[in-house]
Amino acid sequence: MTPLNANFAGLGTTIFTVMSALAVEHGAINLGQGFPDEDGPEAIRAAAARAVMDGPNQYPPMMGVPALRQAVADHDRRFYGLDWDWQTEVLVTSGATEALAAALFGLLSPGDEVVLFEPLYDSYLPIIRQAGAVPRIVRLSPPDWTLTAAALDQVFGPKTKLVLLNTPMNPTGKVFDPQELAALADRLCRWDALALCDEVYEHLVFAGQHHRPLASLPGLRARTVRVMSAGKTFSLTGWKVGYLAGPAGLVAPIAKAHQFLTFTTAPHLQVAVAAGLALRHAYDRGLDDDLAAKRDRLVAGLQRVGFETLPVDGSYFVTARIESLGRGLADDAFCRWLTTRIGVAAVPVSAFYDGPEPPRDLIRFCFCKRPDVLDGAIDRLERGLVVAA
Ligand code: PMP
Ligand code: GLN
């Protein structure tokens, strides 16, 4: 047989799938893969059910159902004062994953350099490499994961085509602050580069912090594409409805890639998400406050058990140091042990690194779970880690 695609054939299965399968196999409480255990608003699910029965059930337009594209444009105007033309500057995709892939394929050429920040979400690099582009990775350090101007100056250069920024950030829960965004904006303009912003957790930012789209900074609208996910915004992760917004000149080639990746996305779900975006109360402070209470509950429990937790300002996730409880195990071995022996699944943070010698003392817990599930997990940890110690 001729050799297979070296990029994909050499990859493992994503850590989220691996840990969820292990959790199912061992009956563990799954705080690994990021998904809520309560489905999002009934009104949105009812709208989808109605649309399955009454239609539309045939191919929607390639760019997305007009009502959803209009709702996304309205959303961005209302929240961030960003003005997009819904017909040419908004594209509906099959989840943020597809939006990111379409954007990378649509915007990159072989040899282009892409600046990324480590730890990074696992879908980015395989697509960047498949596009023939070259990653230039800035490694951020715990506990604050601060991005400095000096670090940016080491990776930006004449070949920099694009920066991929994820804020709020998975797995760290970091929200990039105005100073960090300004430093990045400055380099983007100076080197005439593009930004692809993975902002799927935009509505999962806790009190005291604000989500600021890079696109809303002066001069950045023309060079920035913003990626969002209805799965995150409405606690419906399995729906895989995403969307992106950006200037028409960038969205056009991205739509060309999209038309050959998926072409379109289930129309009933699009119609229902459009209705959901109009229900501002369904995803504004209500979701943040509920999630903040869950974060506090899990963090307090983890600390009681003896974990040192790192600060978290947004997303579904909290990271914890395992040094004191880790039994000398590296993060991946510890997560396996925790899942199979203690009955609580978590994700090793080293899975979010590409470069050599990733940190081995951090694991990620997902807190978007019912309070009784979080308590059950803490109970297991307490019995397994503290009592057995
Ligand atoms: N980006 C980040 C940072 C994520 O955590 C996720 C996972 N949900 C995605 C993109 C993918 O989102 P979607 O499920 O909408 O494809
Ligand atoms: N984004 C989710 C996480 O970080 C997982 C999504 C997936 O399994 N592909 O856990």
Short mmCIF file of C-alpha atoms and ligand atoms in Angstrom, two decimals:
data_model
loop_
_atom_site.label_atom_id
_atom_site.label_comp_id
_atom_site.label_asym_id
_atom_site.label_seq_id
_atom_site.Cartn_x
_atom_site.Cartn_y
_atom_site.Cartn_z
CA MET A 1 0.00 0.00 0.00
CA THR A 2 1.20 3.54 -0.70
CA PRO A 3 1.86 5.57 2.48
CA LEU A 4 -1.19 7.18 4.09
CA ASN A 5 -1.45 10.86 4.99
CA ALA A 6 1.37 11.20 7.53
CA ASN A 7 -0.31 14.09 9.33
CA PHE A 8 -3.54 12.31 10.19
CA ALA A 9 -2.41 8.67 10.15
CA GLY A 10 0.14 9.48 12.84
CA LEU A 11 -2.36 11.11 15.21
CA GLY A 12 -3.92 9.51 18.26
CA THR A 13 -7.61 9.73 19.19
CA THR A 14 -8.49 13.01 20.91
CA ILE A 15 -7.98 13.01 24.66
CA PHE A 16 -11.66 13.91 25.21
CA THR A 17 -12.86 10.75 23.48
CA VAL A 18 -10.23 8.64 25.20
CA MET A 19 -11.11 9.86 28.70
CA SER A 20 -14.89 9.68 28.13
CA ALA A 21 -14.57 6.07 26.93
CA LEU A 22 -12.46 5.20 29.98
CA ALA A 23 -15.03 6.90 32.24
CA VAL A 24 -17.86 4.84 30.73
CA GLU A 25 -15.83 1.63 30.96
CA HIS A 26 -15.10 2.16 34.66
CA GLY A 27 -18.34 3.85 35.73
CA ALA A 28 -16.43 7.03 36.61
CA ILE A 29 -18.04 10.44 37.09
CA ASN A 30 -16.97 12.23 33.93
CA LEU A 31 -15.36 15.59 34.67
CA GLY A 32 -13.11 15.11 31.63
CA GLN A 33 -14.72 16.00 28.30
CA GLY A 34 -16.40 19.42 28.37
CA PHE A 35 -20.16 19.06 28.11
CA PRO A 36 -22.99 20.07 30.45
CA ASP A 37 -25.16 17.34 31.95
CA GLU A 38 -28.31 19.45 31.67
CA ASP A 39 -29.63 20.24 28.21
CA GLY A 40 -30.10 23.88 27.22
CA PRO A 41 -33.36 25.87 27.14
CA GLU A 42 -36.57 23.96 26.44
CA ALA A 43 -37.85 26.74 24.16
CA ILE A 44 -34.89 26.19 21.83
CA ARG A 45 -35.27 22.40 21.84
CA ALA A 46 -39.01 22.77 21.18
CA ALA A 47 -38.30 25.07 18.22
CA ALA A 48 -35.96 22.42 16.77
CA ALA A 49 -38.55 19.66 17.30
CA ARG A 50 -41.22 21.74 15.56
CA ALA A 51 -38.91 22.39 12.65
CA VAL A 52 -38.20 18.67 12.26
CA MET A 53 -41.93 18.03 11.84
CA ASP A 54 -42.86 21.11 9.84
CA GLY A 55 -39.60 21.74 7.98
CA PRO A 56 -37.31 22.97 6.69
CA ASN A 57 -35.80 19.53 6.16
CA GLN A 58 -33.98 20.02 2.84
CA TYR A 59 -30.61 21.64 2.14
CA PRO A 60 -30.49 25.12 3.62
CA PRO A 61 -28.41 27.81 1.86
CA MET A 62 -24.68 27.08 1.84
CA MET A 63 -23.91 30.18 3.97
CA GLY A 64 -26.62 29.26 6.50
CA VAL A 65 -30.31 29.94 7.12
CA PRO A 66 -30.87 33.73 6.71
CA ALA A 67 -32.66 34.02 10.08
CA LEU A 68 -29.59 32.64 11.88
CA ARG A 69 -27.11 34.79 9.98
CA GLN A 70 -29.24 37.85 10.81
CA ALA A 71 -29.46 36.76 14.46
CA VAL A 72 -25.66 36.41 14.66
CA ALA A 73 -25.18 39.89 13.15
CA ASP A 74 -27.73 41.31 15.63
CA HIS A 75 -26.00 39.52 18.51
CA ASP A 76 -22.60 40.99 17.67
CA ARG A 77 -24.04 44.48 17.27
CA ARG A 78 -25.88 44.27 20.59
CA PHE A 79 -23.08 42.79 22.67
CA TYR A 80 -19.97 44.29 21.12
CA GLY A 81 -21.02 47.08 18.75
CA LEU A 82 -19.62 45.03 15.86
CA ASP A 83 -21.37 45.64 12.56
CA TRP A 84 -21.35 42.71 10.12
CA ASP A 85 -23.34 42.44 6.89
CA TRP A 86 -25.30 39.24 7.55
CA GLN A 87 -25.30 38.28 3.88
CA THR A 88 -21.59 38.44 3.19
CA GLU A 89 -19.90 38.53 6.60
CA VAL A 90 -21.58 35.73 8.59
CA LEU A 91 -21.25 32.00 7.87
CA VAL A 92 -23.00 29.14 9.68
CA THR A 93 -20.87 26.00 10.20
CA SER A 94 -21.11 22.53 11.72
CA GLY A 95 -19.78 23.57 15.10
CA ALA A 96 -16.82 25.79 15.87
CA THR A 97 -14.59 22.87 14.91
CA GLU A 98 -15.67 23.14 11.30
CA ALA A 99 -15.56 26.95 11.41
CA LEU A 100 -11.92 26.77 12.52
CA ALA A 101 -11.00 24.18 9.89
CA ALA A 102 -12.76 26.10 7.10
CA ALA A 103 -11.09 29.33 8.20
CA LEU A 104 -7.61 27.78 8.33
CA PHE A 105 -8.03 26.04 4.97
CA GLY A 106 -9.59 29.13 3.43
CA LEU A 107 -7.00 31.63 4.65
CA LEU A 108 -3.67 29.79 4.75
CA SER A 109 -1.22 28.90 2.00
CA PRO A 110 1.75 26.52 2.26
CA GLY A 111 4.66 28.17 4.06
CA ASP A 112 2.55 30.74 5.91
CA GLU A 113 3.37 31.07 9.59
CA VAL A 114 0.65 30.83 12.23
CA VAL A 115 1.16 32.13 15.76
CA LEU A 116 -0.54 30.08 18.50
CA PHE A 117 -0.53 30.02 22.27
CA GLU A 118 0.23 26.90 24.26
CA PRO A 119 -1.57 25.14 25.91
CA LEU A 120 -3.76 24.90 22.80
CA TYR A 121 -7.00 23.21 21.80
CA ASP A 122 -6.30 19.96 20.01
CA SER A 123 -8.04 20.61 16.68
CA TYR A 124 -5.79 23.52 15.64
CA LEU A 125 -2.43 22.00 14.73
CA PRO A 126 -3.54 19.06 12.55
CA ILE A 127 -5.48 21.42 10.30
CA ILE A 128 -2.72 24.05 10.19
CA ARG A 129 -0.22 21.35 9.20
CA GLN A 130 -2.60 19.89 6.61
CA ALA A 131 -2.83 23.37 5.08
CA GLY A 132 0.97 23.30 4.76
CA ALA A 133 1.38 26.19 7.17
CA VAL A 134 4.02 26.42 9.89
CA PRO A 135 3.06 26.81 13.57
CA ARG A 136 4.98 29.32 15.69
CA ILE A 137 3.99 28.54 19.24
CA VAL A 138 4.25 30.84 22.26
CA ARG A 139 4.22 28.87 25.49
CA LEU A 140 2.33 30.56 28.32
CA SER A 141 3.09 29.74 31.95
CA PRO A 142 0.86 29.03 34.93
CA PRO A 143 -0.68 30.29 37.07
CA ASP A 144 -1.60 33.44 35.09
CA TRP A 145 -0.64 32.34 31.57
CA THR A 146 0.44 35.94 30.86
CA LEU A 147 1.10 36.92 27.25
CA THR A 148 3.96 39.40 26.99
CA ALA A 149 4.90 41.76 24.18
CA ALA A 150 8.41 40.29 24.26
CA ALA A 151 7.08 36.78 23.60
CA LEU A 152 5.08 38.07 20.65
CA ASP A 153 8.13 39.80 19.21
CA GLN A 154 9.98 36.49 19.16
CA VAL A 155 7.44 34.82 16.85
CA PHE A 156 6.04 37.59 14.65
CA GLY A 157 7.84 38.23 11.37
CA PRO A 158 7.38 38.79 7.65
CA LYS A 159 5.94 35.29 7.14
CA THR A 160 3.30 35.65 9.87
CA LYS A 161 -0.03 35.21 8.14
CA LEU A 162 -2.37 34.58 11.02
CA VAL A 163 -2.70 34.41 14.80
CA LEU A 164 -5.09 31.91 16.37
CA LEU A 165 -6.30 33.21 19.73
CA ASN A 166 -8.63 31.34 22.06
CA THR A 167 -10.24 33.54 24.73
CA PRO A 168 -11.70 32.52 27.15
CA MET A 169 -9.09 29.82 26.85
CA ASN A 170 -9.42 26.06 27.01
CA PRO A 171 -8.00 24.38 29.14
CA THR A 172 -6.79 27.22 31.38
CA GLY A 173 -9.99 29.27 31.86
CA LYS A 174 -7.91 32.38 31.18
CA VAL A 175 -9.54 35.52 29.77
CA PHE A 176 -6.92 37.61 27.94
CA ASP A 177 -6.81 41.11 29.42
CA PRO A 178 -6.92 44.47 27.56
CA GLN A 179 -3.16 44.91 27.76
CA GLU A 180 -2.49 41.48 26.24
CA LEU A 181 -5.06 42.08 23.51
CA ALA A 182 -3.57 45.51 22.75
CA ALA A 183 -0.06 44.05 22.44
CA LEU A 184 -1.38 41.43 20.04
CA ALA A 185 -3.40 44.00 18.06
CA ASP A 186 -0.30 46.14 17.70
CA ARG A 187 1.75 43.25 16.20
CA LEU A 188 -1.11 42.20 13.92
CA CYS A 189 -1.29 45.68 12.42
CA ARG A 190 2.48 46.11 12.30
CA TRP A 191 3.00 42.81 10.44
CA ASP A 192 -0.23 43.06 8.44
CA ALA A 193 -1.43 39.68 9.73
CA LEU A 194 -4.89 38.16 10.26
CA ALA A 195 -6.50 36.97 13.49
CA LEU A 196 -8.70 33.91 13.91
CA CYS A 197 -10.42 34.15 17.27
CA ASP A 198 -11.88 31.05 18.88
CA GLU A 199 -14.43 32.68 21.19
CA VAL A 200 -16.72 29.70 21.85
CA TYR A 201 -16.80 30.50 25.58
CA GLU A 202 -17.71 34.19 25.03
CA HIS A 203 -20.82 33.90 27.22
CA LEU A 204 -19.15 31.80 29.89
CA VAL A 205 -17.15 34.59 31.55
CA PHE A 206 -17.48 35.15 35.26
CA ALA A 207 -18.17 38.28 37.31
CA GLY A 208 -15.34 40.77 37.33
CA GLN A 209 -14.26 39.82 33.80
CA HIS A 210 -15.56 40.78 30.38
CA HIS A 211 -15.22 39.09 27.06
CA ARG A 212 -13.66 41.53 24.60
CA PRO A 213 -13.55 40.30 21.02
CA LEU A 214 -10.25 41.19 19.41
CA ALA A 215 -12.34 42.27 16.39
CA SER A 216 -13.74 45.17 18.45
CA LEU A 217 -10.31 46.78 19.00
CA PRO A 218 -9.46 49.77 16.79
CA GLY A 219 -8.29 48.70 13.34
CA LEU A 220 -8.86 45.00 13.96
CA ARG A 221 -12.28 44.45 12.36
CA ALA A 222 -10.75 44.36 8.88
CA ARG A 223 -8.32 41.55 9.75
CA THR A 224 -10.22 39.42 12.27
CA VAL A 225 -12.54 36.41 12.01
CA ARG A 226 -14.56 35.56 15.09
CA VAL A 227 -15.67 31.94 15.73
CA MET A 228 -18.63 31.08 17.99
CA SER A 229 -20.52 27.96 19.07
CA ALA A 230 -24.24 27.57 19.82
CA GLY A 231 -23.28 24.32 21.57
CA LYS A 232 -21.49 26.31 24.29
CA THR A 233 -23.80 29.31 24.38
CA PHE A 234 -26.95 27.20 24.82
CA SER A 235 -25.58 24.08 26.55
CA LEU A 236 -26.36 21.96 23.49
CA THR A 237 -22.88 20.72 22.58
CA GLY A 238 -24.11 17.79 20.48
CA TRP A 239 -25.95 20.05 18.06
CA LYS A 240 -22.69 21.13 16.44
CA VAL A 241 -23.99 24.47 15.24
CA GLY A 242 -21.27 27.11 14.98
CA TYR A 243 -20.88 30.37 13.15
CA LEU A 244 -18.19 32.84 12.25
CA ALA A 245 -18.17 36.52 11.43
CA GLY A 246 -15.50 38.55 9.67
CA PRO A 247 -14.93 40.99 6.83
CA ALA A 248 -16.42 39.88 3.50
CA GLY A 249 -13.00 39.51 1.87
CA LEU A 250 -11.98 36.91 4.45
CA VAL A 251 -15.35 35.16 4.78
CA ALA A 252 -15.49 34.57 0.99
CA PRO A 253 -12.54 32.12 0.80
CA ILE A 254 -13.61 30.54 4.10
CA ALA A 255 -17.05 29.85 2.57
CA LYS A 256 -15.31 28.18 -0.39
CA ALA A 257 -13.60 25.78 2.01
CA HIS A 258 -16.85 25.28 3.96
CA GLN A 259 -18.77 24.32 0.83
CA PHE A 260 -16.50 21.31 0.38
CA LEU A 261 -16.13 20.36 4.04
CA THR A 262 -19.81 20.12 5.00
CA PHE A 263 -21.59 22.51 2.59
CA THR A 264 -24.22 23.15 5.25
CA THR A 265 -25.66 22.29 8.68
CA ALA A 266 -28.99 20.76 9.81
CA PRO A 267 -31.65 23.40 9.02
CA HIS A 268 -33.95 22.73 12.01
CA LEU A 269 -31.10 23.29 14.42
CA GLN A 270 -30.19 26.52 12.63
CA VAL A 271 -33.77 27.78 12.89
CA ALA A 272 -33.89 26.88 16.59
CA VAL A 273 -30.54 28.56 17.35
CA ALA A 274 -31.77 31.70 15.57
CA ALA A 275 -34.77 31.72 17.91
CA GLY A 276 -32.40 31.11 20.86
CA LEU A 277 -30.17 34.07 20.03
CA ALA A 278 -33.24 36.31 20.28
CA LEU A 279 -33.84 35.02 23.84
CA ARG A 280 -31.13 37.05 25.41
CA HIS A 281 -32.00 35.85 28.91
CA ALA A 282 -31.23 32.27 27.82
CA TYR A 283 -27.52 32.90 27.67
CA ASP A 284 -26.75 36.25 29.23
CA ARG A 285 -25.97 36.50 32.95
CA GLY A 286 -28.16 33.53 33.93
CA LEU A 287 -25.80 30.98 32.47
CA ASP A 288 -22.70 32.72 33.82
CA ASP A 289 -24.06 32.92 37.36
CA ASP A 290 -25.19 29.31 37.38
CA LEU A 291 -21.83 28.22 36.04
CA ALA A 292 -19.91 30.42 38.49
CA ALA A 293 -21.71 28.68 41.36
CA LYS A 294 -20.70 25.31 39.94
CA ARG A 295 -17.12 26.47 39.52
CA ASP A 296 -17.03 27.64 43.14
CA ARG A 297 -18.53 24.36 44.33
CA LEU A 298 -15.96 22.23 42.50
CA VAL A 299 -13.02 24.50 43.37
CA ALA A 300 -13.94 24.45 47.08
CA GLY A 301 -14.22 20.66 46.99
CA LEU A 302 -10.92 20.21 45.15
CA GLN A 303 -9.16 22.46 47.63
CA ARG A 304 -10.66 20.57 50.55
CA VAL A 305 -9.28 17.36 49.11
CA GLY A 306 -5.84 18.97 48.84
CA PHE A 307 -5.53 20.11 45.23
CA GLU A 308 -4.07 23.52 44.48
CA THR A 309 -6.39 25.05 41.89
CA LEU A 310 -5.41 27.75 39.40
CA PRO A 311 -7.52 30.88 38.82
CA VAL A 312 -10.35 30.57 36.29
CA ASP A 313 -12.24 33.52 34.78
CA GLY A 314 -14.17 31.82 32.00
CA SER A 315 -14.99 28.51 30.19
CA TYR A 316 -16.15 25.17 31.61
CA PHE A 317 -12.81 24.24 33.14
CA VAL A 318 -10.59 24.52 36.20
CA THR A 319 -7.01 23.27 36.29
CA ALA A 320 -5.44 21.77 39.40
CA ARG A 321 -1.88 20.94 40.40
CA ILE A 322 -1.41 17.30 41.30
CA GLU A 323 2.03 17.53 42.92
CA SER A 324 0.90 16.90 46.49
CA LEU A 325 -1.59 14.14 45.60
CA GLY A 326 -0.08 12.76 42.42
CA ARG A 327 1.70 9.71 43.92
CA GLY A 328 4.66 10.56 41.72
CA LEU A 329 2.60 10.01 38.59
CA ALA A 330 2.67 12.27 35.53
CA ASP A 331 -0.62 13.98 34.64
CA ASP A 332 -1.75 11.40 32.05
CA ALA A 333 -1.02 8.41 34.29
CA PHE A 334 -2.64 10.20 37.22
CA CYS A 335 -5.82 10.89 35.18
CA ARG A 336 -6.01 7.22 34.20
CA TRP A 337 -5.55 6.18 37.81
CA LEU A 338 -8.14 8.68 38.99
CA THR A 339 -10.65 7.44 36.40
CA THR A 340 -10.12 3.72 36.82
CA ARG A 341 -9.43 3.51 40.57
CA ILE A 342 -11.11 6.51 42.18
CA GLY A 343 -14.00 6.84 39.74
CA VAL A 344 -13.53 10.46 38.63
CA ALA A 345 -12.38 11.32 35.11
CA ALA A 346 -10.24 14.40 34.37
CA VAL A 347 -8.05 15.41 31.43
CA PRO A 348 -4.23 15.74 31.52
CA VAL A 349 -3.18 19.26 30.56
CA SER A 350 -0.07 17.95 28.75
CA ALA A 351 -2.47 16.80 25.99
CA PHE A 352 -2.79 20.50 25.06
CA TYR A 353 0.92 20.83 24.26
CA ASP A 354 2.85 20.17 21.08
CA GLY A 355 6.33 21.22 22.10
CA PRO A 356 8.86 19.29 24.19
CA GLU A 357 8.58 18.88 27.96
CA PRO A 358 5.05 20.01 28.66
CA PRO A 359 4.08 20.52 32.29
CA ARG A 360 3.20 17.19 33.86
CA ASP A 361 1.65 18.41 37.08
CA LEU A 362 -1.65 19.89 35.86
CA ILE A 363 -5.01 18.26 35.21
CA ARG A 364 -8.29 19.77 33.98
CA PHE A 365 -11.69 19.25 35.57
CA CYS A 366 -14.97 20.24 33.91
CA PHE A 367 -17.47 21.92 36.27
CA CYS A 368 -20.58 22.35 34.06
CA LYS A 369 -22.32 19.51 35.91
CA ARG A 370 -25.27 19.26 38.31
CA PRO A 371 -24.37 20.13 41.93
CA ASP A 372 -25.08 16.56 43.08
CA VAL A 373 -22.71 15.22 40.40
CA LEU A 374 -19.95 17.60 41.52
CA ASP A 375 -20.55 16.61 45.15
CA GLY A 376 -20.45 12.94 44.20
CA ALA A 377 -17.10 13.46 42.48
CA ILE A 378 -15.64 15.30 45.48
CA ASP A 379 -16.91 12.57 47.73
CA ARG A 380 -15.10 9.93 45.67
CA LEU A 381 -11.93 12.03 45.62
CA GLU A 382 -12.11 12.55 49.36
CA ARG A 383 -12.51 8.86 50.03
CA GLY A 384 -9.94 7.80 47.46
CA LEU A 385 -7.25 10.41 47.99
CA VAL A 386 -7.57 11.65 51.54
CA VAL A 387 -8.83 8.65 53.47
CA ALA A 388 -6.54 6.27 51.60
CA ALA A 389 -3.49 8.56 52.07
N1 PMP B 1 -12.76 25.54 20.47
C1 PMP B 1 -12.61 25.28 21.77
C2 PMP B 1 -11.63 26.07 22.56
C3 PMP B 1 -13.34 24.28 22.38
O1 PMP B 1 -13.18 24.02 23.68
C4 PMP B 1 -14.25 23.55 21.61
C5 PMP B 1 -14.93 22.37 22.24
N2 PMP B 1 -16.11 22.39 22.46
C6 PMP B 1 -14.41 23.86 20.25
C7 PMP B 1 -13.63 24.86 19.71
C8 PMP B 1 -15.37 23.13 19.37
O2 PMP B 1 -16.67 23.60 19.44
P1 PMP B 1 -17.87 22.88 18.67
O3 PMP B 1 -18.35 21.78 19.56
O4 PMP B 1 -18.89 23.94 18.44
O5 PMP B 1 -17.31 22.33 17.41
N1 GLN B 2 -14.16 21.06 23.74
C1 GLN B 2 -14.44 19.96 24.60
C2 GLN B 2 -13.36 19.88 25.67
O1 GLN B 2 -12.43 20.61 25.65
C3 GLN B 2 -14.48 18.64 23.88
C4 GLN B 2 -14.98 18.61 22.50
C5 GLN B 2 -14.67 17.29 21.86
O2 GLN B 2 -14.75 16.26 22.51
N2 GLN B 2 -14.30 17.33 20.65
O3 GLN B 2 -13.44 19.05 26.52
#
